[in-house]
Amino acid sequence: MSAKLDEKLEPIYQELLHRNPGESEFHQAVREVLETIGPVLCKHPEFADRKIIQRICEPERQIIFRVPWQDDSGEIHINRAFRVEFNSALGPYKGGMRFHPSVYLGIIKFLGFEQIFKNALTGLPIGGGKGGSDFNPKGKSDNEIMRFCQSLMTELYRHIGVYTDVPAGDIGVGGREIGYLFGQYKRITNRYESGVITGKGTDWGGSLARKEATGYGAVYFTQEMLKVRNDSLDGKKLIVSGSGNVAIYAMEKAQSQGAKIVACSDSSGVIYHKEGIDLDTVKRIKEVERGRISDYIESHKKAKYLKDACIWDIPCDIALPCATQNELNAKDAKKLVENGCIAVVEGANMPTTPEGIKVLQESKVAFGPSKAANAGGVATSALEMQQNASRASWSFEHTENCLAEIMIGIHRRCYETAEEYGATGDYVSGANIEGFLRVARAMDAMGVI
Ligand code: GLU
């Protein structure tokens, strides 16, 4: 089970459970941070005295609202949407919007909480926030998606702004949705404020390499972790869960570095392709046709579609969970270890359960936590904001170079911080402590806010 908390932190955690009942993912995300920051409080008792932890755990503002919309047959539907503006010590709230039927306040709070530390790790001036809705985009027409996005923005517009809160995409929210959301914002406000939302189309204010950034960034982070062990991606066998934006561009970058991807998945099953996944087919199915991954085998007769399989049972050198939270548990972790896996790097947010992380770390599998490993997406969003503010558009190459530098920097700081706090090689501690310190110092400088 989970590690014991520092004696100063246990009552804080108990109070948090009491104040936020039923929000298990939020509890999990907070607990992981509290388990690792005990040593910081020994060095900096002032943070405990000034209740920085209790303040960080309480969102600055939480907005919950109704989103009514009509489907193509005229029937009315009512969804619930959220925007949790968690922490603005380092900059305007920044984080994506998630559209998925599983969304409720607990999911948005876990994502928003993680975002605070992730954004701090990038070193860029962005605070933490997250939003979303329990709307299910699956099977909806373009017009239904548009009407939903317009209805959502009709409320959200009053809460966001270039200097206030800057949404972007997440699961279920990509370029199409960002377009509808921005269009409605512009229409209501009568202002072309490019920097109010990121992940825009590249011909109307978006940044080149933003689409690729989360996946590419996770692979840059993986390469840095391997370098520490005098190893590289070349010739490695990878499995990547998911087949959305993060998974696709993680596969693309990993392949370009000589890795072979043997499996990917979606919520309906797993594709196993021993000869190596053909990314053009995955992109066509997922980005153009918005179809199911099972269609892959129509183009690749040697590949297998495994409907009820668990992707983590497939032998690999490196696993990249890029689908969703808690998709890799202790049993899966044990299987990966048994099969000789040397590294697990999180492209999705919090895809490994606490018990799964424990198994991996105890077995000396290099583990890259999402806060650090998938920060490339939001970092490039901040680069998009920079371009918007200066009315510039950078080249793909320049933007990707900035992204690579940022990921190398995040890796170095996480590694060094872990070392400084006596936890060499523990990137979970490194990321949590480094992220916490940055936010705590800024909050402390600003007084009791
Ligand atoms: N949803 C992404 C994340 O989890 C990106 C957020 C953004 O670009 O603001 O970090």
Short mmCIF file of C-alpha atoms and ligand atoms in Angstrom, two decimals:
data_model
loop_
_atom_site.label_atom_id
_atom_site.label_comp_id
_atom_site.label_asym_id
_atom_site.label_seq_id
_atom_site.Cartn_x
_atom_site.Cartn_y
_atom_site.Cartn_z
CA MET A 1 0.00 0.00 0.00
CA SER A 2 0.95 3.66 0.00
CA ALA A 3 3.84 5.17 1.94
CA LYS A 4 3.30 6.86 5.29
CA LEU A 5 2.90 10.59 5.29
CA ASP A 6 5.06 13.00 7.28
CA GLU A 7 3.38 13.72 10.64
CA LYS A 8 2.71 17.33 9.63
CA LEU A 9 1.12 16.21 6.37
CA GLU A 10 -1.19 13.43 7.58
CA PRO A 11 -3.75 15.79 9.19
CA ILE A 12 -3.67 17.98 6.06
CA TYR A 13 -4.49 14.94 3.94
CA GLN A 14 -7.26 13.80 6.31
CA GLU A 15 -8.81 17.27 6.17
CA LEU A 16 -8.61 17.20 2.37
CA LEU A 17 -10.45 13.84 2.25
CA HIS A 18 -13.11 15.26 4.52
CA ARG A 19 -13.54 18.47 2.50
CA ASN A 20 -13.57 16.79 -0.92
CA PRO A 21 -15.62 13.60 -0.52
CA GLY A 22 -15.87 11.11 -3.37
CA GLU A 23 -13.12 12.64 -5.50
CA SER A 24 -10.80 9.62 -5.57
CA GLU A 25 -8.57 10.76 -8.45
CA PHE A 26 -8.02 14.12 -6.75
CA HIS A 27 -7.14 12.37 -3.47
CA GLN A 28 -4.68 10.14 -5.34
CA ALA A 29 -2.93 13.07 -7.05
CA VAL A 30 -2.62 15.03 -3.79
CA ARG A 31 -1.42 12.02 -1.82
CA GLU A 32 1.36 11.34 -4.31
CA VAL A 33 2.65 14.90 -3.92
CA LEU A 34 2.35 14.85 -0.11
CA GLU A 35 4.21 11.52 0.09
CA THR A 36 7.23 13.08 -1.59
CA ILE A 37 7.48 16.59 -0.14
CA GLY A 38 8.12 15.66 3.52
CA PRO A 39 11.88 16.39 3.16
CA VAL A 40 11.12 19.86 1.76
CA LEU A 41 9.30 20.83 4.94
CA CYS A 42 12.35 19.88 7.03
CA LYS A 43 14.44 22.32 4.97
CA HIS A 44 11.68 24.92 4.72
CA PRO A 45 9.48 24.82 7.84
CA GLU A 46 8.20 28.29 6.86
CA PHE A 47 6.10 26.72 4.08
CA ALA A 48 4.27 24.58 6.64
CA ASP A 49 3.93 27.48 9.10
CA ARG A 50 2.37 29.66 6.41
CA LYS A 51 0.04 26.85 5.30
CA ILE A 52 1.30 26.83 1.72
CA ILE A 53 0.28 23.17 1.30
CA GLN A 54 -3.30 23.71 2.44
CA ARG A 55 -3.50 26.73 0.14
CA ILE A 56 -2.10 24.82 -2.87
CA CYS A 57 -4.65 22.03 -2.33
CA GLU A 58 -7.62 24.42 -2.43
CA PRO A 59 -8.45 25.73 -5.93
CA GLU A 60 -8.51 29.51 -6.22
CA ARG A 61 -11.83 29.27 -8.07
CA GLN A 62 -14.13 26.48 -9.34
CA ILE A 63 -16.77 27.09 -11.97
CA ILE A 64 -19.50 24.54 -12.71
CA PHE A 65 -22.10 25.29 -15.35
CA ARG A 66 -24.89 23.93 -17.52
CA VAL A 67 -24.32 23.32 -21.22
CA PRO A 68 -27.61 22.81 -23.09
CA TRP A 69 -27.43 21.90 -26.79
CA GLN A 70 -29.56 20.40 -29.53
CA ASP A 71 -28.62 17.32 -31.54
CA ASP A 72 -29.23 16.96 -35.28
CA SER A 73 -32.75 15.65 -34.71
CA GLY A 74 -33.66 18.67 -32.57
CA GLU A 75 -33.59 16.85 -29.23
CA ILE A 76 -32.23 18.87 -26.32
CA HIS A 77 -29.36 17.56 -24.18
CA ILE A 78 -27.93 18.96 -20.97
CA ASN A 79 -24.29 18.45 -20.04
CA ARG A 80 -22.27 19.72 -17.12
CA ALA A 81 -19.03 21.62 -17.63
CA PHE A 82 -16.22 22.66 -15.31
CA ARG A 83 -13.32 25.03 -15.16
CA VAL A 84 -11.13 24.72 -12.10
CA GLU A 85 -8.78 27.70 -11.79
CA PHE A 86 -6.36 26.10 -9.39
CA ASN A 87 -3.29 28.27 -8.94
CA SER A 88 -2.09 31.51 -10.51
CA ALA A 89 1.11 32.10 -8.55
CA LEU A 90 3.32 31.69 -11.63
CA GLY A 91 1.04 33.03 -14.36
CA PRO A 92 -2.49 32.89 -15.76
CA TYR A 93 -4.28 29.57 -15.20
CA LYS A 94 -3.27 27.22 -18.01
CA GLY A 95 -4.55 23.78 -18.89
CA GLY A 96 -6.72 21.86 -21.28
CA MET A 97 -10.40 21.03 -21.56
CA ARG A 98 -11.42 17.36 -21.53
CA PHE A 99 -14.65 16.10 -23.14
CA HIS A 100 -15.38 12.56 -21.93
CA PRO A 101 -18.36 10.90 -20.24
CA SER A 102 -16.21 10.04 -17.19
CA VAL A 103 -15.59 13.73 -16.42
CA TYR A 104 -16.77 14.97 -13.02
CA LEU A 105 -15.34 17.47 -10.56
CA GLY A 106 -12.87 14.94 -9.09
CA ILE A 107 -11.24 14.30 -12.48
CA ILE A 108 -10.92 17.99 -13.31
CA LYS A 109 -9.47 18.71 -9.87
CA PHE A 110 -6.87 15.95 -10.18
CA LEU A 111 -5.88 17.22 -13.61
CA GLY A 112 -5.82 20.84 -12.43
CA PHE A 113 -3.74 19.96 -9.38
CA GLU A 114 -1.18 18.05 -11.49
CA GLN A 115 -1.12 20.92 -13.96
CA ILE A 116 0.13 23.37 -11.29
CA PHE A 117 3.37 21.42 -10.80
CA LYS A 118 3.76 20.37 -14.43
CA ASN A 119 3.49 23.96 -15.58
CA ALA A 120 5.91 25.09 -12.89
CA LEU A 121 8.44 22.51 -14.11
CA THR A 122 8.44 24.01 -17.61
CA GLY A 123 9.97 27.18 -16.16
CA LEU A 124 7.49 29.23 -18.22
CA PRO A 125 5.09 31.80 -16.71
CA ILE A 126 1.93 29.70 -16.49
CA GLY A 127 -0.30 28.83 -13.55
CA GLY A 128 -2.43 25.70 -13.31
CA GLY A 129 -6.03 25.05 -14.31
CA LYS A 130 -8.18 22.49 -16.09
CA GLY A 131 -11.68 22.15 -17.43
CA GLY A 132 -13.98 19.85 -19.27
CA SER A 133 -17.39 18.32 -19.62
CA ASP A 134 -19.13 14.97 -19.32
CA PHE A 135 -20.13 15.39 -22.98
CA ASN A 136 -19.30 12.32 -25.09
CA PRO A 137 -18.00 13.37 -28.52
CA LYS A 138 -18.04 9.79 -29.83
CA GLY A 139 -20.49 9.35 -32.68
CA LYS A 140 -21.48 13.03 -32.79
CA SER A 141 -21.65 14.93 -36.10
CA ASP A 142 -19.46 17.98 -36.77
CA ASN A 143 -22.55 20.18 -36.36
CA GLU A 144 -23.38 18.67 -32.98
CA ILE A 145 -19.80 19.19 -31.82
CA MET A 146 -20.00 22.80 -33.03
CA ARG A 147 -23.27 23.53 -31.24
CA PHE A 148 -21.95 21.97 -28.04
CA CYS A 149 -18.70 23.98 -28.18
CA GLN A 150 -20.62 27.20 -28.89
CA SER A 151 -22.96 26.61 -25.97
CA LEU A 152 -20.07 25.83 -23.64
CA MET A 153 -18.14 28.96 -24.66
CA THR A 154 -21.25 31.11 -24.20
CA GLU A 155 -20.67 30.63 -20.47
CA LEU A 156 -16.91 30.03 -20.36
CA TYR A 157 -15.94 33.24 -22.20
CA ARG A 158 -16.61 35.42 -19.15
CA HIS A 159 -14.11 33.44 -17.04
CA ILE A 160 -11.13 33.24 -19.40
CA GLY A 161 -8.69 35.74 -20.90
CA VAL A 162 -5.09 36.20 -22.05
CA TYR A 163 -4.10 37.39 -18.55
CA THR A 164 -6.61 35.26 -16.63
CA ASP A 165 -7.09 31.72 -17.86
CA VAL A 166 -6.00 30.11 -21.14
CA PRO A 167 -7.67 26.79 -22.04
CA ALA A 168 -6.45 24.27 -24.63
CA GLY A 169 -7.20 20.67 -25.61
CA ASP A 170 -7.07 17.34 -23.77
CA ILE A 171 -8.91 14.04 -24.32
CA GLY A 172 -11.82 14.66 -26.74
CA VAL A 173 -10.72 18.20 -27.54
CA GLY A 174 -8.47 18.70 -30.59
CA GLY A 175 -8.07 21.19 -33.41
CA ARG A 176 -11.71 21.00 -34.52
CA GLU A 177 -13.10 21.76 -31.05
CA ILE A 178 -10.54 24.52 -30.40
CA GLY A 179 -11.68 26.14 -33.66
CA TYR A 180 -15.35 26.16 -32.64
CA LEU A 181 -14.49 27.38 -29.13
CA PHE A 182 -12.28 30.22 -30.38
CA GLY A 183 -14.81 31.20 -33.04
CA GLN A 184 -17.54 31.60 -30.44
CA TYR A 185 -15.24 33.50 -28.05
CA LYS A 186 -14.32 35.94 -30.83
CA ARG A 187 -17.94 36.38 -31.80
CA ILE A 188 -19.20 37.10 -28.28
CA THR A 189 -16.37 39.44 -27.29
CA ASN A 190 -15.80 41.06 -30.70
CA ARG A 191 -12.06 40.71 -30.04
CA TYR A 192 -9.45 38.68 -31.90
CA GLU A 193 -7.50 37.66 -28.79
CA SER A 194 -5.35 34.86 -30.15
CA GLY A 195 -3.65 34.14 -26.84
CA VAL A 196 -6.90 33.30 -25.05
CA ILE A 197 -6.77 29.66 -26.15
CA THR A 198 -3.99 27.40 -27.46
CA GLY A 199 -3.88 24.48 -29.86
CA LYS A 200 -5.31 26.71 -32.60
CA GLY A 201 -5.00 25.90 -36.31
CA THR A 202 -1.61 26.91 -37.69
CA ASP A 203 -3.12 29.26 -40.27
CA TRP A 204 -5.01 31.30 -37.64
CA GLY A 205 -2.65 31.82 -34.73
CA GLY A 206 -1.67 28.30 -33.72
CA SER A 207 1.92 27.19 -33.25
CA LEU A 208 3.70 24.75 -35.49
CA ALA A 209 4.71 21.63 -33.51
CA ARG A 210 1.97 22.13 -30.87
CA LYS A 211 0.07 19.09 -32.15
CA GLU A 212 3.19 16.94 -31.97
CA ALA A 213 4.55 18.45 -28.75
CA THR A 214 3.17 16.21 -25.98
CA GLY A 215 4.19 12.96 -27.71
CA TYR A 216 7.52 14.29 -28.97
CA GLY A 217 8.26 15.76 -25.55
CA ALA A 218 7.60 12.44 -23.80
CA VAL A 219 10.08 10.77 -26.13
CA TYR A 220 12.72 13.47 -25.53
CA PHE A 221 12.24 12.86 -21.82
CA THR A 222 12.60 9.09 -22.36
CA GLN A 223 15.84 9.64 -24.25
CA GLU A 224 17.25 11.71 -21.40
CA MET A 225 16.31 9.00 -18.89
CA LEU A 226 18.01 6.38 -21.06
CA LYS A 227 21.15 8.52 -21.44
CA VAL A 228 21.57 8.47 -17.65
CA ARG A 229 21.75 4.68 -17.98
CA ASN A 230 24.10 4.87 -20.99
CA ASP A 231 21.35 3.59 -23.23
CA SER A 232 19.23 4.86 -26.14
CA LEU A 233 15.99 4.19 -28.02
CA ASP A 234 17.77 2.67 -30.99
CA GLY A 235 16.56 -0.88 -31.59
CA LYS A 236 14.20 -0.87 -28.61
CA LYS A 237 10.79 -2.54 -28.71
CA LEU A 238 8.02 -0.22 -27.49
CA ILE A 239 4.37 -0.52 -26.62
CA VAL A 240 2.25 2.62 -26.54
CA SER A 241 -1.25 2.56 -25.11
CA GLY A 242 -3.82 4.79 -26.77
CA SER A 243 -3.91 6.03 -30.36
CA GLY A 244 -4.92 9.65 -29.83
CA ASN A 245 -2.82 12.75 -30.26
CA VAL A 246 -0.26 11.95 -27.54
CA ALA A 247 0.21 8.30 -28.59
CA ILE A 248 0.50 9.06 -32.31
CA TYR A 249 3.26 11.64 -31.96
CA ALA A 250 5.11 9.66 -29.29
CA MET A 251 5.17 6.76 -31.77
CA GLU A 252 6.32 9.07 -34.58
CA LYS A 253 9.27 10.48 -32.62
CA ALA A 254 10.24 7.10 -31.15
CA GLN A 255 10.25 5.50 -34.61
CA SER A 256 12.45 8.30 -35.93
CA GLN A 257 14.95 7.44 -33.19
CA GLY A 258 15.16 3.80 -34.27
CA ALA A 259 12.59 2.25 -31.94
CA LYS A 260 10.04 -0.32 -33.09
CA ILE A 261 6.46 0.10 -31.88
CA VAL A 262 4.76 -3.29 -31.67
CA ALA A 263 1.43 -2.34 -30.14
CA CYS A 264 -1.03 0.49 -29.61
CA SER A 265 -4.69 0.56 -28.55
CA ASP A 266 -7.95 2.37 -28.06
CA SER A 267 -10.80 1.84 -25.61
CA SER A 268 -12.12 -1.04 -27.72
CA GLY A 269 -8.95 -3.13 -27.96
CA VAL A 270 -5.28 -3.62 -28.80
CA ILE A 271 -3.40 -3.83 -32.09
CA TYR A 272 -0.34 -6.08 -32.03
CA HIS A 273 1.89 -5.76 -35.07
CA LYS A 274 5.14 -7.65 -34.61
CA GLU A 275 6.74 -6.11 -37.71
CA GLY A 276 6.09 -2.62 -36.35
CA ILE A 277 3.01 -0.36 -36.31
CA ASP A 278 2.43 1.56 -39.55
CA LEU A 279 1.77 5.09 -38.33
CA ASP A 280 0.23 6.37 -41.56
CA THR A 281 -2.57 3.84 -41.13
CA VAL A 282 -3.14 4.86 -37.50
CA LYS A 283 -3.19 8.55 -38.49
CA ARG A 284 -5.69 7.91 -41.29
CA ILE A 285 -8.02 5.94 -39.02
CA LYS A 286 -7.79 8.28 -36.02
CA GLU A 287 -7.14 11.75 -37.47
CA VAL A 288 -9.07 11.58 -40.74
CA GLU A 289 -11.78 8.94 -40.36
CA ARG A 290 -12.21 9.27 -36.56
CA GLY A 291 -12.67 5.49 -36.55
CA ARG A 292 -11.77 2.55 -34.31
CA ILE A 293 -8.28 1.05 -34.10
CA SER A 294 -9.74 -2.37 -35.02
CA ASP A 295 -9.92 -1.07 -38.63
CA TYR A 296 -6.09 -1.31 -38.70
CA ILE A 297 -6.11 -5.02 -39.52
CA GLU A 298 -7.99 -4.36 -42.78
CA SER A 299 -4.82 -2.71 -44.10
CA HIS A 300 -2.30 -5.00 -42.35
CA LYS A 301 -3.08 -8.67 -42.60
CA LYS A 302 -0.16 -9.71 -40.38
CA ALA A 303 -1.31 -7.51 -37.50
CA LYS A 304 -3.63 -8.86 -34.82
CA TYR A 305 -6.61 -7.13 -33.21
CA LEU A 306 -6.94 -8.34 -29.61
CA LYS A 307 -10.32 -7.27 -28.35
CA ASP A 308 -10.15 -7.99 -24.64
CA ALA A 309 -6.39 -8.10 -24.26
CA CYS A 310 -4.30 -6.08 -21.85
CA ILE A 311 -1.62 -4.18 -23.75
CA TRP A 312 0.85 -4.46 -20.84
CA ASP A 313 1.00 -8.26 -21.28
CA ILE A 314 2.87 -7.76 -24.56
CA PRO A 315 6.65 -8.10 -24.07
CA CYS A 316 8.57 -4.86 -24.60
CA ASP A 317 11.70 -2.93 -23.60
CA ILE A 318 9.86 0.33 -22.93
CA ALA A 319 6.20 1.10 -22.23
CA LEU A 320 4.57 4.47 -22.82
CA PRO A 321 1.08 4.72 -21.31
CA CYS A 322 -0.52 7.45 -23.43
CA ALA A 323 -4.26 6.77 -23.01
CA THR A 324 -5.78 7.82 -19.67
CA GLN A 325 -5.54 7.83 -15.86
CA ASN A 326 -5.04 4.62 -13.88
CA GLU A 327 -4.64 2.42 -16.95
CA LEU A 328 -1.55 0.61 -15.59
CA ASN A 329 -1.89 -1.11 -12.19
CA ALA A 330 0.35 -3.26 -9.97
CA LYS A 331 -0.52 -6.45 -11.85
CA ASP A 332 0.37 -4.80 -15.18
CA ALA A 333 3.58 -3.41 -13.70
CA LYS A 334 4.59 -6.89 -12.48
CA LYS A 335 3.97 -8.27 -15.97
CA LEU A 336 6.14 -5.55 -17.52
CA VAL A 337 8.95 -6.31 -15.05
CA GLU A 338 8.65 -10.04 -15.73
CA ASN A 339 8.95 -9.37 -19.45
CA GLY A 340 12.16 -7.37 -18.97
CA CYS A 341 10.83 -3.83 -19.47
CA ILE A 342 13.49 -1.24 -18.54
CA ALA A 343 11.48 2.02 -18.61
CA VAL A 344 7.91 3.28 -18.25
CA VAL A 345 7.27 6.88 -19.26
CA GLU A 346 3.86 8.51 -18.85
CA GLY A 347 2.44 10.36 -21.86
CA ALA A 348 -1.08 10.45 -20.38
CA ASN A 349 -1.88 12.18 -17.07
CA MET A 350 -1.43 9.85 -14.06
CA PRO A 351 -1.83 6.61 -16.07
CA THR A 352 0.01 4.48 -13.47
CA THR A 353 -1.67 3.68 -10.15
CA PRO A 354 0.32 4.33 -6.93
CA GLU A 355 0.71 0.55 -6.47
CA GLY A 356 1.93 0.25 -10.07
CA ILE A 357 4.56 2.95 -9.52
CA LYS A 358 5.75 1.17 -6.39
CA VAL A 359 6.26 -2.12 -8.25
CA LEU A 360 8.21 -0.39 -11.03
CA GLN A 361 10.42 1.64 -8.71
CA GLU A 362 11.19 -1.33 -6.46
CA SER A 363 12.18 -3.32 -9.53
CA LYS A 364 14.52 -0.51 -10.67
CA VAL A 365 12.51 0.17 -13.83
CA ALA A 366 13.18 3.79 -14.87
CA PHE A 367 9.89 5.61 -14.27
CA GLY A 368 9.06 8.98 -15.85
CA PRO A 369 5.99 10.56 -14.20
CA SER A 370 3.50 12.51 -16.31
CA LYS A 371 4.06 15.86 -14.59
CA ALA A 372 7.55 15.90 -16.01
CA ALA A 373 7.35 13.60 -19.04
CA ASN A 374 4.23 15.03 -20.71
CA ALA A 375 4.92 18.70 -19.97
CA GLY A 376 5.96 19.27 -23.59
CA GLY A 377 2.36 19.88 -24.65
CA VAL A 378 1.63 22.67 -22.24
CA ALA A 379 5.15 24.08 -22.67
CA THR A 380 4.52 24.45 -26.39
CA SER A 381 1.15 26.03 -25.57
CA ALA A 382 3.13 28.65 -23.64
CA LEU A 383 5.32 29.08 -26.74
CA GLU A 384 2.11 29.59 -28.73
CA MET A 385 1.10 32.32 -26.24
CA GLN A 386 4.52 33.92 -26.69
CA GLN A 387 4.11 33.94 -30.48
CA ASN A 388 0.59 35.38 -30.17
CA ALA A 389 1.76 38.12 -27.82
CA SER A 390 4.46 39.21 -30.26
CA ARG A 391 2.31 38.55 -33.36
CA ALA A 392 5.00 36.21 -34.67
CA SER A 393 4.98 32.68 -36.12
CA TRP A 394 8.02 30.57 -35.54
CA SER A 395 9.21 27.79 -37.85
CA PHE A 396 8.58 24.15 -36.97
CA GLU A 397 12.29 23.63 -36.48
CA HIS A 398 12.73 26.56 -34.09
CA THR A 399 9.67 25.58 -32.04
CA GLU A 400 10.74 21.94 -31.85
CA ASN A 401 14.24 22.98 -30.77
CA CYS A 402 12.72 25.07 -27.96
CA LEU A 403 10.58 22.08 -26.95
CA ALA A 404 13.60 19.76 -26.91
CA GLU A 405 15.56 22.22 -24.78
CA ILE A 406 12.66 22.56 -22.34
CA MET A 407 12.31 18.77 -21.97
CA ILE A 408 16.06 18.33 -21.44
CA GLY A 409 15.90 21.08 -18.80
CA ILE A 410 12.92 19.48 -17.02
CA HIS A 411 14.72 16.14 -16.95
CA ARG A 412 17.90 17.69 -15.57
CA ARG A 413 16.12 19.61 -12.82
CA CYS A 414 14.05 16.60 -11.76
CA TYR A 415 17.15 14.43 -11.69
CA GLU A 416 19.23 16.95 -9.75
CA THR A 417 16.46 17.76 -7.28
CA ALA A 418 15.90 14.07 -6.55
CA GLU A 419 19.65 13.71 -5.97
CA GLU A 420 19.74 16.75 -3.69
CA TYR A 421 16.94 15.30 -1.56
CA GLY A 422 18.56 11.86 -1.31
CA ALA A 423 16.35 10.09 -3.84
CA THR A 424 18.65 9.66 -6.84
CA GLY A 425 16.83 8.29 -9.88
CA ASP A 426 13.38 8.86 -8.34
CA TYR A 427 11.76 11.19 -10.86
CA VAL A 428 8.46 11.20 -8.95
CA SER A 429 10.14 12.86 -5.96
CA GLY A 430 12.27 15.06 -8.21
CA ALA A 431 9.29 16.39 -10.18
CA ASN A 432 7.05 16.89 -7.15
CA ILE A 433 9.69 18.63 -5.05
CA GLU A 434 10.98 20.86 -7.85
CA GLY A 435 7.46 21.81 -8.98
CA PHE A 436 6.32 22.41 -5.41
CA LEU A 437 9.33 24.60 -4.54
CA ARG A 438 8.75 26.89 -7.51
CA VAL A 439 5.07 27.41 -6.71
CA ALA A 440 5.64 27.65 -2.94
CA ARG A 441 8.34 30.30 -3.30
CA ALA A 442 6.14 32.43 -5.55
CA MET A 443 3.10 32.08 -3.29
CA ASP A 444 5.14 32.92 -0.23
CA ALA A 445 6.56 36.05 -1.88
CA MET A 446 3.03 37.26 -2.64
CA GLY A 447 1.79 37.15 0.95
CA VAL A 448 -1.36 35.49 2.27
CA ILE A 449 -3.31 35.05 -0.95
N1 GLU B 1 -3.99 18.93 -21.78
C1 GLU B 1 -2.57 19.06 -21.87
C2 GLU B 1 -1.93 18.67 -20.55
O1 GLU B 1 -2.41 17.79 -19.90
C3 GLU B 1 -2.12 20.40 -22.43
C4 GLU B 1 -2.65 21.62 -21.76
C5 GLU B 1 -2.34 22.93 -22.48
O2 GLU B 1 -1.75 22.92 -23.56
O3 GLU B 1 -2.70 23.97 -21.91
O4 GLU B 1 -0.93 19.18 -20.13
#
